[in-house]
XYZ file of C-alpha atoms in Angstrom:
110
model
C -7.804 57.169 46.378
C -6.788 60.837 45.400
C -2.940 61.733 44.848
C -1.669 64.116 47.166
C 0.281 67.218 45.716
C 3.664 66.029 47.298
C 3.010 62.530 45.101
C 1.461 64.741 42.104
C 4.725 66.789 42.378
C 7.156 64.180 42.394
C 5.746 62.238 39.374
C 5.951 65.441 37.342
C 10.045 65.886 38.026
C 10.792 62.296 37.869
C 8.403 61.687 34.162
C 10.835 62.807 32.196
C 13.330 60.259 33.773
C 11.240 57.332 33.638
C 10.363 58.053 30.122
C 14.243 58.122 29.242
C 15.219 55.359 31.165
C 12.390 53.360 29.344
C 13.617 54.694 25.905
C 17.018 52.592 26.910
C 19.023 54.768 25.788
C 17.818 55.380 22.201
C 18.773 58.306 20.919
C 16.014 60.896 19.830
C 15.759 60.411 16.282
C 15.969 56.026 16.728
C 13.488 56.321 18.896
C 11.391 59.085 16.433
C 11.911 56.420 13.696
C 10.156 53.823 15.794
C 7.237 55.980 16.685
C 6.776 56.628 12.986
C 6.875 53.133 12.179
C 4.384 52.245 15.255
C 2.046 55.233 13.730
C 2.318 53.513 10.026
C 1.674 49.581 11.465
C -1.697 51.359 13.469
C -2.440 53.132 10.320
C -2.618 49.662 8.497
C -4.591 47.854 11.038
C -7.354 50.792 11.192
C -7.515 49.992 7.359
C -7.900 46.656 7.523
C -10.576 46.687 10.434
C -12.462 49.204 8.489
C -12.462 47.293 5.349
C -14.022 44.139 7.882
C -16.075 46.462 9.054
C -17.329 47.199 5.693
C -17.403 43.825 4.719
C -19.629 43.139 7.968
C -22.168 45.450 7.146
C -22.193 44.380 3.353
C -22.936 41.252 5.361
C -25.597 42.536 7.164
C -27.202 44.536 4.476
C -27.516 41.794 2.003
C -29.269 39.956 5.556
C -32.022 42.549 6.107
C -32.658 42.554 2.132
C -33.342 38.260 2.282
C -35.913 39.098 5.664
C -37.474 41.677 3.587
C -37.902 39.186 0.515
C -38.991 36.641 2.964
C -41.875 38.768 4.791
C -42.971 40.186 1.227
C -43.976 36.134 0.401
C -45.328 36.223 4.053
C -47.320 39.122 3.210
C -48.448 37.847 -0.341
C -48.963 34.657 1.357
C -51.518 35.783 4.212
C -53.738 38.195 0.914
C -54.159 34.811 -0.472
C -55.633 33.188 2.974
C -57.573 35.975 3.399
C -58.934 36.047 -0.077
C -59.787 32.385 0.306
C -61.464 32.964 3.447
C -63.416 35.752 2.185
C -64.646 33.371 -0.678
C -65.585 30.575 1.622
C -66.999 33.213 3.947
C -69.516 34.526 1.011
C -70.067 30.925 -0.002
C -71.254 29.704 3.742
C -73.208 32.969 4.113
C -75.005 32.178 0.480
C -75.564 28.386 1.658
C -77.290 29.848 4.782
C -79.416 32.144 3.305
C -80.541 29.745 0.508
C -81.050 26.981 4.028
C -83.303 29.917 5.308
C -85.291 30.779 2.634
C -86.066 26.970 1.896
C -87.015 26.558 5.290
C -89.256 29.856 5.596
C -90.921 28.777 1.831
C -91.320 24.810 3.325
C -93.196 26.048 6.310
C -95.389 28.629 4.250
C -96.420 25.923 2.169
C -97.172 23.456 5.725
C-alpha cells in the first residue's frame, strides 16, 4: 500500500515533533551523551561477536584439518587393499597358468 503525498507530507512536518516528544524532553547534549554511549556499548558487542566469530572458524579450521587427516589414512588405507589385491590377483593368475600348462602337458603325454 503506497503513501499518498498528503500522508508523505504530513509525516515530514510532524518528524521532527515525534522525534522530540520521544527524546522526553532531554536536552540536546543529554541526549548526545546517550547516543555516544549507545555507539560505544555497539562498538563492544561487534568486538566481541567478531572475536566468536573468530573463535568459530578457528573451530572450523582445526575441523576440516582432522577430515583431511582422516581421508589421508582412508587413502593410505585403500593403496594397501589394492596392493594386496594386485598380489593375490598375480598369484591366482600364476596358479592358473601353472593349472593350464599341467593340464595341456597331462594330455600330451595321454
Amino acid at each position: 500500500m503506497a503513501l499518498a503525498e498528503e500522508d508523505i507530507a504530513f509525516i515530514k512536518t510532524h518528524l521532527g515533533e515525534w522525534l522530540t516528544e520521544q527524546s522526553l524532553g532531554k536536552p540536546a547534549v543529554v541526549y548526545e551523551i546517550e547516543l555516544r554511549e549507545r555507539m560505544v556499548r555497539v562498538e563492544e558487542e561487534l568486538k566481541h561477536q567478531r572475536e566468536l566469530m573468530r573463535q568459530g572458524f578457528e573451530q572450523v579450521d582445526r575441523r576440516f584439518e582432522q577430515v583431511e587427516k582422516r581421508f589421508e589414512q582412508v587413502d593410505k588405507r585403500f593403496d594397501e587393499m589394492l596392493k594386496r589385491h594386485d598380489q593375490q590377483f598375480f598369484w591366482l593368475l600364476g596358479f592358473i597358468a601353472t593349472g593350464v600348462g599341467l593340464v595341456i602337458a597331462a594330455l600330451r603325454f595321454l
